[in-house]
Tab-separated table of C-alpha atoms in Angstrom:
chain	number	residue	atom	x	y	z
A	1	UNK	CA	0.000	0.000	0.000
A	2	UNK	CA	1.085	3.567	-0.650
A	3	UNK	CA	-0.512	6.043	1.796
A	4	UNK	CA	-3.948	4.620	1.030
A	5	UNK	CA	-3.310	4.439	-2.702
A	6	UNK	CA	-3.728	1.250	-4.693
A	7	UNK	CA	-1.288	2.421	-7.355
A	8	UNK	CA	2.229	3.774	-7.120
A	9	UNK	CA	2.647	7.453	-8.043
A	10	UNK	CA	5.895	9.419	-7.955
A	11	UNK	CA	7.199	12.861	-8.929
A	12	UNK	CA	10.810	13.904	-9.513
A	13	UNK	CA	11.156	17.674	-9.460
A	14	UNK	CA	13.580	20.558	-9.471
A	15	UNK	CA	12.423	24.147	-8.975
A	16	UNK	CA	13.482	27.686	-8.109
A	17	UNK	CA	13.522	26.958	-4.373
A	18	UNK	CA	16.548	24.666	-4.620
A	19	UNK	CA	18.132	25.492	-7.985
A	20	UNK	CA	19.433	28.506	-9.856
A	21	UNK	CA	18.169	29.396	-13.301
A	22	UNK	CA	21.365	27.996	-14.794
A	23	UNK	CA	20.846	24.661	-12.987
A	24	UNK	CA	17.237	24.520	-14.194
A	25	UNK	CA	18.324	25.207	-17.752
A	26	UNK	CA	20.783	22.298	-17.590
A	27	UNK	CA	18.166	20.050	-15.996
A	28	UNK	CA	15.523	20.620	-18.683
A	29	UNK	CA	14.732	17.964	-21.296
A	30	UNK	CA	15.203	19.363	-24.785
A	31	UNK	CA	13.281	16.634	-26.611
A	32	UNK	CA	10.003	16.109	-24.781
A	33	UNK	CA	8.707	13.474	-27.196
A	34	UNK	CA	11.824	11.343	-26.799
A	35	UNK	CA	11.710	11.748	-23.017
A	36	UNK	CA	8.072	10.576	-22.870
A	37	UNK	CA	8.895	7.621	-25.130
A	38	UNK	CA	11.723	6.503	-22.829
A	39	UNK	CA	9.670	7.004	-19.672
A	40	UNK	CA	6.678	5.162	-21.098
A	41	UNK	CA	8.830	2.097	-21.736
A	42	UNK	CA	9.388	1.840	-17.962
A	43	UNK	CA	6.208	3.261	-16.424
A	44	UNK	CA	2.489	2.800	-17.019
A	45	UNK	CA	2.126	6.546	-17.518
A	46	UNK	CA	4.351	9.618	-17.591
A	47	UNK	CA	4.054	13.378	-17.999
A	48	UNK	CA	6.669	16.149	-18.192
A	49	UNK	CA	5.930	19.667	-16.918
A	50	UNK	CA	8.573	22.291	-17.742
A	51	UNK	CA	8.140	25.989	-16.942
A	52	UNK	CA	10.450	28.936	-16.317
A	53	UNK	CA	10.932	27.914	-12.708
A	54	UNK	CA	10.470	24.171	-12.527
A	55	UNK	CA	10.813	20.774	-14.129
A	56	UNK	CA	8.428	18.090	-12.827
A	57	UNK	CA	8.235	14.453	-13.955
A	58	UNK	CA	5.108	12.575	-12.824
A	59	UNK	CA	4.925	8.827	-13.393
A	60	UNK	CA	2.638	5.963	-12.516
A	61	UNK	CA	5.292	3.797	-10.932
A	62	UNK	CA	7.691	3.241	-8.055
A	63	UNK	CA	9.665	6.236	-6.678
A	64	UNK	CA	12.913	4.236	-6.608
A	65	UNK	CA	12.456	3.330	-10.277
A	66	UNK	CA	11.855	6.997	-11.101
A	67	UNK	CA	14.992	8.049	-9.212
A	68	UNK	CA	17.067	5.502	-11.144
A	69	UNK	CA	15.499	6.596	-14.417
A	70	UNK	CA	16.345	10.254	-13.748
A	71	UNK	CA	19.890	9.361	-12.764
A	72	UNK	CA	20.161	7.352	-15.967
A	73	UNK	CA	19.517	10.573	-17.896
A	74	UNK	CA	22.432	12.213	-16.089
A	75	UNK	CA	20.282	14.162	-13.598
A	76	UNK	CA	21.051	13.740	-9.916
A	77	UNK	CA	19.774	16.924	-8.256
A	78	UNK	CA	16.039	16.515	-7.743
A	79	UNK	CA	13.386	15.983	-5.083
A	80	UNK	CA	11.216	12.860	-5.039
A	81	UNK	CA	7.578	12.997	-3.929
A	82	UNK	CA	5.595	9.782	-3.775
A	83	UNK	CA	2.208	8.476	-2.734
A	84	UNK	CA	0.183	10.946	-0.710
A	85	UNK	CA	3.105	13.388	-0.827
A	86	UNK	CA	2.952	13.393	-4.633
A	87	UNK	CA	-0.775	14.172	-4.603
A	88	UNK	CA	-0.241	16.945	-2.049
A	89	UNK	CA	2.559	18.390	-4.196
A	90	UNK	CA	0.371	18.340	-7.340
A	91	UNK	CA	-2.475	20.170	-5.598
A	92	UNK	CA	-0.113	22.798	-4.217
A	93	UNK	CA	1.431	23.214	-7.638
A	94	UNK	CA	-1.942	23.804	-9.308
A	95	UNK	CA	-3.025	26.163	-6.523
A	96	UNK	CA	0.003	28.355	-7.199
A	97	UNK	CA	1.454	28.170	-3.688
A	98	UNK	CA	4.617	26.478	-4.970
A	99	UNK	CA	5.211	29.075	-7.688
A	100	UNK	CA	7.900	31.734	-7.545
A	101	UNK	CA	5.121	34.292	-7.913
A	102	UNK	CA	2.563	32.925	-5.454
A	103	UNK	CA	-0.939	32.622	-6.899
A	104	UNK	CA	0.047	33.030	-10.551
A	105	UNK	CA	-2.483	31.549	-12.954
A	106	UNK	CA	-0.166	30.435	-15.773
A	107	UNK	CA	0.590	27.099	-14.097
A	108	UNK	CA	-2.926	25.835	-14.906
A	109	UNK	CA	-2.456	26.361	-18.636
A	110	UNK	CA	1.003	24.840	-18.439
A	111	UNK	CA	-0.378	21.714	-16.758
A	112	UNK	CA	-3.084	21.403	-19.425
A	113	UNK	CA	-0.478	21.684	-22.177
A	114	UNK	CA	1.750	19.102	-20.483
A	115	UNK	CA	-1.196	16.679	-20.390
A	116	UNK	CA	-1.955	17.284	-24.074
A	117	UNK	CA	1.686	16.637	-24.968
A	118	UNK	CA	1.791	13.469	-22.870
A	119	UNK	CA	-1.334	12.230	-24.642
A	120	UNK	CA	0.064	13.118	-28.058
A	121	UNK	CA	3.351	11.306	-27.369
A	122	UNK	CA	1.695	8.218	-25.870
A	123	UNK	CA	2.647	8.842	-22.246
A	124	UNK	CA	-0.780	9.409	-20.745
A	125	UNK	CA	-2.642	6.814	-18.679
A	126	UNK	CA	-5.962	6.881	-16.871
A	127	UNK	CA	-4.206	7.454	-13.544
A	128	UNK	CA	-2.021	10.281	-14.889
A	129	UNK	CA	-5.088	11.853	-16.487
A	130	UNK	CA	-6.983	11.742	-13.184
A	131	UNK	CA	-4.022	13.234	-11.308
A	132	UNK	CA	-3.563	16.222	-13.602
A	133	UNK	CA	-7.243	16.984	-14.169
A	134	UNK	CA	-8.006	16.730	-10.447
A	135	UNK	CA	-5.149	19.119	-9.712
A	136	UNK	CA	-6.316	21.591	-12.378
A	137	UNK	CA	-9.893	21.552	-11.105
A	138	UNK	CA	-8.605	22.104	-7.571
A	139	UNK	CA	-6.474	25.031	-8.766
A	140	UNK	CA	-9.508	26.668	-10.349
A	141	UNK	CA	-11.587	26.088	-7.225
A	142	UNK	CA	-9.111	27.652	-4.774
A	143	UNK	CA	-8.810	30.762	-6.942
A	144	UNK	CA	-12.579	31.118	-6.695
A	145	UNK	CA	-12.701	30.493	-2.938
A	146	UNK	CA	-9.649	32.523	-1.883
A	147	UNK	CA	-7.851	35.707	-2.879
A	148	UNK	CA	-4.584	33.934	-3.714
A	149	UNK	CA	-4.514	35.381	-7.239
A	150	UNK	CA	-6.277	38.661	-6.530
A	151	UNK	CA	-4.031	41.340	-7.997
A	152	UNK	CA	-1.292	38.740	-8.357
A	153	UNK	CA	1.725	39.219	-10.571
A	154	UNK	CA	3.055	36.813	-13.136
A	155	UNK	CA	6.710	36.327	-14.026
A	156	UNK	CA	6.025	38.736	-16.889
A	157	UNK	CA	4.652	41.518	-14.711
A	158	UNK	CA	7.347	40.840	-12.109
A	159	UNK	CA	9.912	41.581	-14.839
A	160	UNK	CA	8.177	44.910	-15.476
A	161	UNK	CA	8.187	45.613	-11.736
A	162	UNK	CA	11.933	44.893	-11.644
A	163	UNK	CA	12.563	47.290	-14.543
A	164	UNK	CA	10.573	49.959	-12.728
A	165	UNK	CA	12.537	49.427	-9.520
A	166	UNK	CA	15.837	49.636	-11.399
A	167	UNK	CA	14.999	52.835	-13.304
A	168	UNK	CA	12.876	54.512	-10.663
A	169	UNK	CA	10.066	54.976	-13.169
A	170	UNK	CA	9.116	53.723	-16.622
A	171	UNK	CA	7.431	57.002	-17.507
A	172	UNK	CA	8.475	58.237	-20.968
A	173	UNK	CA	10.724	55.195	-21.474
A	174	UNK	CA	11.146	53.033	-24.577
A	175	UNK	CA	10.795	49.290	-23.977
A	176	UNK	CA	11.392	46.430	-26.400
A	177	UNK	CA	9.658	43.091	-25.793
A	178	UNK	CA	11.273	40.148	-27.574
A	179	UNK	CA	8.824	37.245	-27.966
A	180	UNK	CA	5.041	37.139	-28.427
A	181	UNK	CA	4.142	33.898	-26.646
A	182	UNK	CA	2.269	33.637	-23.358
A	183	UNK	CA	5.038	35.349	-21.409
A	184	UNK	CA	5.380	38.130	-23.978
A	185	UNK	CA	1.673	38.830	-23.694
A	186	UNK	CA	1.905	38.977	-19.898
A	187	UNK	CA	4.786	41.458	-20.164
A	188	UNK	CA	2.996	43.723	-22.627
A	189	UNK	CA	-0.195	43.591	-20.561
A	190	UNK	CA	1.746	44.832	-17.526
A	191	UNK	CA	3.465	47.506	-19.619
A	192	UNK	CA	0.124	48.888	-20.823
A	193	UNK	CA	-0.447	50.277	-17.341
A	194	UNK	CA	2.744	52.376	-17.523
A	195	UNK	CA	3.078	55.806	-19.107
A	196	UNK	CA	5.593	54.726	-21.736
A	197	UNK	CA	6.718	56.638	-24.777
A	198	UNK	CA	6.860	53.453	-26.858
A	199	UNK	CA	6.473	49.685	-26.638
A	200	UNK	CA	8.249	47.801	-29.395
A	201	UNK	CA	7.357	44.154	-30.043
A	202	UNK	CA	9.416	41.747	-32.093
A	203	UNK	CA	9.179	38.073	-32.951
A	204	UNK	CA	10.663	35.734	-35.543
A	205	UNK	CA	7.176	35.484	-37.038
A	206	UNK	CA	6.476	39.119	-37.886
A	207	UNK	CA	2.713	38.569	-38.204
A	208	UNK	CA	2.523	37.578	-34.536
A	209	UNK	CA	4.434	40.722	-33.571
A	210	UNK	CA	1.952	42.810	-35.573
A	211	UNK	CA	-0.991	41.070	-33.895
A	212	UNK	CA	0.296	41.700	-30.364
A	213	UNK	CA	1.425	45.250	-31.131
A	214	UNK	CA	-2.035	46.078	-32.475
A	215	UNK	CA	-3.644	44.745	-29.291
A	216	UNK	CA	-1.579	46.994	-27.018
A	217	UNK	CA	-1.064	50.025	-29.233
A	218	UNK	CA	2.642	49.296	-29.704
A	219	UNK	CA	4.923	49.069	-32.717
A	220	UNK	CA	5.792	45.770	-34.394
A	221	UNK	CA	9.418	45.254	-35.357
A	222	UNK	CA	10.855	42.696	-37.776
A	223	UNK	CA	13.308	40.342	-36.124
A	224	UNK	CA	16.129	41.451	-38.420
A	225	UNK	CA	15.755	44.913	-36.845
A	226	UNK	CA	16.187	43.538	-33.314
A	227	UNK	CA	19.498	45.248	-32.618
A	228	UNK	CA	18.663	48.638	-34.212
A	229	UNK	CA	15.669	48.792	-31.852
A	230	UNK	CA	17.772	47.651	-28.904
A	231	UNK	CA	19.786	50.811	-29.573
A	232	UNK	CA	16.581	52.882	-29.232
A	233	UNK	CA	15.337	51.185	-26.044
A	234	UNK	CA	15.880	51.821	-22.347
A	235	UNK	CA	14.781	48.304	-21.369
A	236	UNK	CA	14.692	45.002	-23.249
A	237	UNK	CA	12.554	42.205	-21.828
A	238	UNK	CA	13.265	38.962	-23.665
A	239	UNK	CA	11.011	35.911	-23.403
A	240	UNK	CA	11.156	33.838	-26.575
A	241	UNK	CA	10.829	30.063	-26.853
A	242	UNK	CA	14.047	29.819	-28.866
A	243	UNK	CA	16.299	26.854	-27.954
A	244	UNK	CA	19.378	29.091	-28.133
A	245	UNK	CA	20.342	32.693	-27.286
A	246	UNK	CA	18.946	35.370	-29.577
A	247	UNK	CA	20.898	38.255	-28.021
A	248	UNK	CA	24.543	37.342	-28.519
A	249	UNK	CA	27.645	39.051	-27.201
A	250	UNK	CA	29.186	40.125	-30.511
A	251	UNK	CA	25.978	41.580	-31.937
A	252	UNK	CA	25.080	43.418	-28.734
A	253	UNK	CA	28.584	44.801	-28.296
A	254	UNK	CA	28.374	46.288	-31.792
A	255	UNK	CA	24.879	47.672	-31.101
A	256	UNK	CA	26.036	49.368	-27.881
A	257	UNK	CA	28.428	51.498	-29.927
A	258	UNK	CA	25.329	53.167	-31.360
A	259	UNK	CA	24.299	54.213	-27.836
A	260	UNK	CA	27.394	56.358	-27.320
A	261	UNK	CA	27.477	60.051	-28.285
A	262	UNK	CA	30.847	61.502	-29.341
A	263	UNK	CA	31.462	63.372	-26.071
A	264	UNK	CA	30.131	60.638	-23.772
A	265	UNK	CA	32.553	58.582	-21.725
A	266	UNK	CA	30.499	55.428	-22.272
A	267	UNK	CA	27.306	54.114	-23.829
A	268	UNK	CA	23.868	54.976	-22.505
A	269	UNK	CA	22.930	52.227	-19.964
A	270	UNK	CA	20.740	49.393	-21.215
A	271	UNK	CA	18.700	47.136	-18.925
A	272	UNK	CA	18.086	43.636	-20.289
A	273	UNK	CA	15.735	41.326	-18.378
A	274	UNK	CA	15.864	37.750	-19.660
A	275	UNK	CA	12.929	35.642	-18.437
A	276	UNK	CA	13.152	32.997	-21.151
A	277	UNK	CA	13.796	29.316	-20.459
A	278	UNK	CA	16.201	28.388	-21.901
A	279	UNK	CA	17.953	31.754	-21.722
A	280	UNK	CA	17.736	34.252	-24.585
A	281	UNK	CA	21.058	35.888	-23.731
A	282	UNK	CA	24.715	34.985	-23.552
A	283	UNK	CA	25.792	35.454	-19.943
A	284	UNK	CA	28.975	37.182	-21.156
A	285	UNK	CA	26.991	40.249	-22.237
A	286	UNK	CA	27.342	41.354	-18.614
A	287	UNK	CA	30.910	42.276	-19.543
A	288	UNK	CA	29.815	44.796	-22.189
A	289	UNK	CA	30.062	48.382	-20.886
A	290	UNK	CA	26.632	49.864	-20.267
A	291	UNK	CA	24.767	46.534	-20.271
A	292	UNK	CA	22.927	45.519	-17.092
A	293	UNK	CA	21.610	41.950	-17.392
A	294	UNK	CA	19.007	40.464	-15.079
A	295	UNK	CA	17.440	36.996	-15.153
A	296	UNK	CA	14.644	35.149	-13.385
A	297	UNK	CA	16.990	34.621	-10.446
A	298	UNK	CA	16.796	38.389	-9.846
A	299	UNK	CA	13.024	38.196	-9.395
A	300	UNK	CA	13.364	36.266	-6.142
A	301	UNK	CA	13.070	39.394	-3.976
A	302	UNK	CA	9.739	40.224	-5.609
A	303	UNK	CA	8.712	36.610	-5.023
A	304	UNK	CA	9.494	36.872	-1.308
A	305	UNK	CA	7.410	40.047	-0.985
A	306	UNK	CA	4.591	38.329	-2.859
A	307	UNK	CA	4.698	35.310	-0.534
A	308	UNK	CA	4.633	37.447	2.597
A	309	UNK	CA	1.581	39.345	1.333
A	310	UNK	CA	-0.298	36.104	0.625
A	311	UNK	CA	0.730	34.043	3.628
A	312	UNK	CA	-2.778	33.905	5.108
A	313	UNK	CA	-4.251	32.704	1.819
A	314	UNK	CA	-1.486	30.119	1.508
A	315	UNK	CA	-2.323	28.718	4.948
A	316	UNK	CA	-6.000	28.477	3.959
A	317	UNK	CA	-5.120	26.638	0.757
A	318	UNK	CA	-2.971	24.122	2.615
A	319	UNK	CA	-6.043	23.271	4.703
A	320	UNK	CA	-8.104	22.898	1.512
A	321	UNK	CA	-5.431	20.561	0.125
A	322	UNK	CA	-5.688	18.277	3.135
A	323	UNK	CA	-9.477	18.242	2.787
A	324	UNK	CA	-9.209	17.347	-0.911
A	325	UNK	CA	-6.818	14.417	-0.489
A	326	UNK	CA	-9.470	11.900	0.564
A	327	UNK	CA	-11.544	12.510	-2.579
A	328	UNK	CA	-8.381	12.472	-4.702
A	329	UNK	CA	-7.401	9.048	-3.359
A	330	UNK	CA	-10.909	7.699	-3.982
A	331	UNK	CA	-10.813	8.796	-7.633
A	332	UNK	CA	-7.480	7.101	-8.193
A	333	UNK	CA	-8.463	3.926	-6.361
A	334	UNK	CA	-11.726	3.656	-8.292
A	335	UNK	CA	-9.707	3.758	-11.496
A	336	UNK	CA	-7.265	1.206	-10.081
A	337	UNK	CA	-10.152	-1.278	-9.850
A	338	UNK	CA	-10.629	-1.195	-13.631
A	339	UNK	CA	-8.361	-4.189	-14.275
A	340	UNK	CA	-10.315	-6.275	-11.777
A	341	UNK	CA	-13.620	-5.127	-13.263
A	342	UNK	CA	-12.339	-5.800	-16.782
A	343	UNK	CA	-11.526	-9.397	-15.813
A	344	UNK	CA	-15.083	-9.879	-14.533
A	345	UNK	CA	-16.697	-8.397	-17.635
A	346	UNK	CA	-14.424	-10.348	-19.988
A	347	UNK	CA	-15.518	-13.578	-18.283
A	348	UNK	CA	-19.176	-12.567	-18.499
A	349	UNK	CA	-18.902	-11.469	-22.130
A	350	UNK	CA	-17.509	-14.846	-23.163
A	351	UNK	CA	-20.496	-16.584	-21.524
A	352	UNK	CA	-22.934	-14.085	-23.071
A	353	UNK	CA	-21.682	-14.635	-26.599
A	354	UNK	CA	-21.685	-18.435	-26.177
A	355	UNK	CA	-25.261	-18.534	-24.886
A	356	UNK	CA	-26.446	-15.948	-27.422
A	357	UNK	CA	-25.130	-18.049	-30.285
A	358	UNK	CA	-26.818	-21.158	-28.858
A	359	UNK	CA	-30.151	-19.329	-28.696
A	360	UNK	CA	-29.826	-18.037	-32.252
A	361	UNK	CA	-29.019	-21.533	-33.529
A	362	UNK	CA	-32.143	-22.889	-31.811
A	363	UNK	CA	-34.231	-20.253	-33.624
A	364	UNK	CA	-33.164	-21.689	-36.949
A	365	UNK	CA	-33.418	-19.229	-39.832
A	366	UNK	CA	-33.814	-16.034	-37.816
A	367	UNK	CA	-33.868	-12.662	-39.598
A	368	UNK	CA	-31.451	-9.838	-38.782
A	369	UNK	CA	-33.961	-8.040	-36.539
A	370	UNK	CA	-34.516	-11.108	-34.376
A	371	UNK	CA	-30.788	-11.733	-34.058
A	372	UNK	CA	-30.302	-8.108	-33.010
A	373	UNK	CA	-33.039	-8.387	-30.367
A	374	UNK	CA	-31.445	-11.523	-28.876
A	375	UNK	CA	-28.030	-9.841	-28.850
A	376	UNK	CA	-29.381	-6.670	-27.209
A	377	UNK	CA	-31.291	-8.679	-24.599
A	378	UNK	CA	-28.247	-10.750	-23.627
A	379	UNK	CA	-26.090	-7.639	-23.422
A	380	UNK	CA	-28.547	-5.746	-21.214
A	381	UNK	CA	-29.100	-8.732	-18.897
A	382	UNK	CA	-25.362	-9.263	-18.475
A	383	UNK	CA	-24.818	-5.605	-17.656
A	384	UNK	CA	-27.612	-5.497	-15.095
A	385	UNK	CA	-26.505	-8.743	-13.435
A	386	UNK	CA	-22.940	-7.389	-13.061
A	387	UNK	CA	-23.959	-3.861	-11.998
A	388	UNK	CA	-24.047	-4.557	-8.255
A	389	UNK	CA	-20.836	-6.584	-8.353
A	390	UNK	CA	-19.103	-3.798	-10.300
A	391	UNK	CA	-20.240	-1.239	-7.745
A	392	UNK	CA	-19.040	-3.439	-4.869
A	393	UNK	CA	-15.625	-3.751	-6.499
A	394	UNK	CA	-15.347	0.021	-6.933
A	395	UNK	CA	-16.423	0.659	-3.339
A	396	UNK	CA	-13.844	-1.851	-2.086
A	397	UNK	CA	-11.193	-0.083	-4.158
A	398	UNK	CA	-12.190	3.333	-2.798
A	399	UNK	CA	-11.632	1.913	0.677
A	400	UNK	CA	-8.206	0.698	-0.407
A	401	UNK	CA	-9.352	-2.935	-0.221
A	402	UNK	CA	-8.656	-4.415	-3.621
A	403	UNK	CA	-8.240	-7.838	-1.988
A	404	UNK	CA	-11.982	-7.957	-1.270
A	405	UNK	CA	-12.650	-6.815	-4.832
A	406	UNK	CA	-10.579	-9.739	-6.104
A	407	UNK	CA	-12.484	-12.168	-3.858
A	408	UNK	CA	-15.784	-10.898	-5.294
A	409	UNK	CA	-14.572	-11.634	-8.810
A	410	UNK	CA	-13.227	-15.063	-7.853
A	411	UNK	CA	-16.515	-15.931	-6.137
A	412	UNK	CA	-18.448	-15.075	-9.309
A	413	UNK	CA	-16.069	-16.475	-11.932
A	414	UNK	CA	-14.594	-19.458	-10.079
A	415	UNK	CA	-17.182	-20.220	-7.407
A	416	UNK	CA	-14.668	-19.598	-4.640
A	417	UNK	CA	-15.840	-18.833	-1.120
A	418	UNK	CA	-15.457	-15.267	0.123
A	419	UNK	CA	-13.539	-15.243	3.410
A	420	UNK	CA	-13.738	-11.888	5.152
A	421	UNK	CA	-11.223	-11.326	7.931
A	422	UNK	CA	-12.494	-10.185	11.319
A	423	UNK	CA	-11.011	-6.960	12.649
A	424	UNK	CA	-11.404	-6.799	16.417
C-alpha cells in the first residue's frame, strides 16, 4: 500500500527553491517526445511539466524506479515525492502556492499543455489523467474560494516591476519586448499600465508581432531589426521560446556602440531582463560596458514580498489541500479497480456470446432483426446482473481494499468462497 493508494505514483522535481536558473536550464529535457517515449517504456504513464521555474516528472510507478530513471539521464539533483506526498505536491502546484510568484495563474495552462503533450506522445494513462485533471480543477476552485490570485503578478509583470525598480520609473521610457508567446503577452499587458513613450514588439514570425502590437497600441518590429531597436530602447525584456540565445555578445557589443554620443565617456545604460527558459542571452553580455543583465533569479526578492503578502491565503489553501486528499485518493483507487472489473466483464462477455449463439441456432433461420433483439437482450441482462458486483468492487477499491474486490470476482467467476477477515 502507498498512503492509502492502490497504485504507485511518484514525482521527480527541481524548482526555483533549490536550484538557480542555470541549474534549471541544464536540468531541462530538450526533446520532450523522446523523453516521454523513454519514460513510457518503464512506467504505465508519464508526464513532463517544464516551466520557467520548474521541471516536474510525474509517473505511474515506483519512486525508486523513477529516481534511477532520472539518474540514468544524467540528472542527480532533484526531489522525489511519492504516494500521498505526490498528490499533495500536485495540488499545491496547481493552486500556485509552490510558484515563484505565489498565486500566478499560468501554471494551470502549463499543466493542461503538459497533459496534451503526454497524450500526443503516448505517455498518458488513466491514472495520470486523473491526477492532472483533479489538480487543475482544484487550482480553479481555490482561486474562486480565496484571494490567492487577486491582484497577483506573473513572471512577466514581475519583470516589469523589476525594470521599474531599477529605473525609478518607466514614464516616458522606450521598452522592447522580444517574444510574443504567453510570457510576452503577460509582459505587454503589464506595460500597458505604464506611461511609456513606446512599446516595441518583435518576434521571428512578424505577423505575430503585428498582432500583439495592435492589441496593445505598440509598434511591431521585424526580427532582423532587433538590434537597431535595442539601440533605441531603455529596457529590453526577452522571453522567446528559442532553444538558443537570440541576443549574442558580438551583436550586442556592436549595437552598444550606437548608444554612445561623441562626447560621452560610455554608452547609454541598457537594462536587459531575460525571463526565457532556456535563456535568450549569452551570460557574457554582462561584460559589455553599459549593459545591465538580469534573469529570473533576480526576481526572487519580488517573489518573497509576494509570498509574505499572501501568507494567510497560503495557509488556507494548505487546509483545503488536506481536505481534498481523501476525494483524490478515492478517484485514483476507483480507477485502479478497472483491471479487476475488466476481468469480470471479460468472463461474463464470453459466456454471453456463447449462450447468445446457442439461442440463435435454436431459432433456426432467424432474420437480422430477431438476431439483433437476442443480442441486445443478452447484453442488457449481463450488464444489469454485473452492476451490483461492479459497484461493490469500486467501493472496495475506494476503501483501499482491492483484496476484497478480487475475492468478489473469484466468487463469481470461479465459485470460490469469500472469506472476510475479522477486525477486532
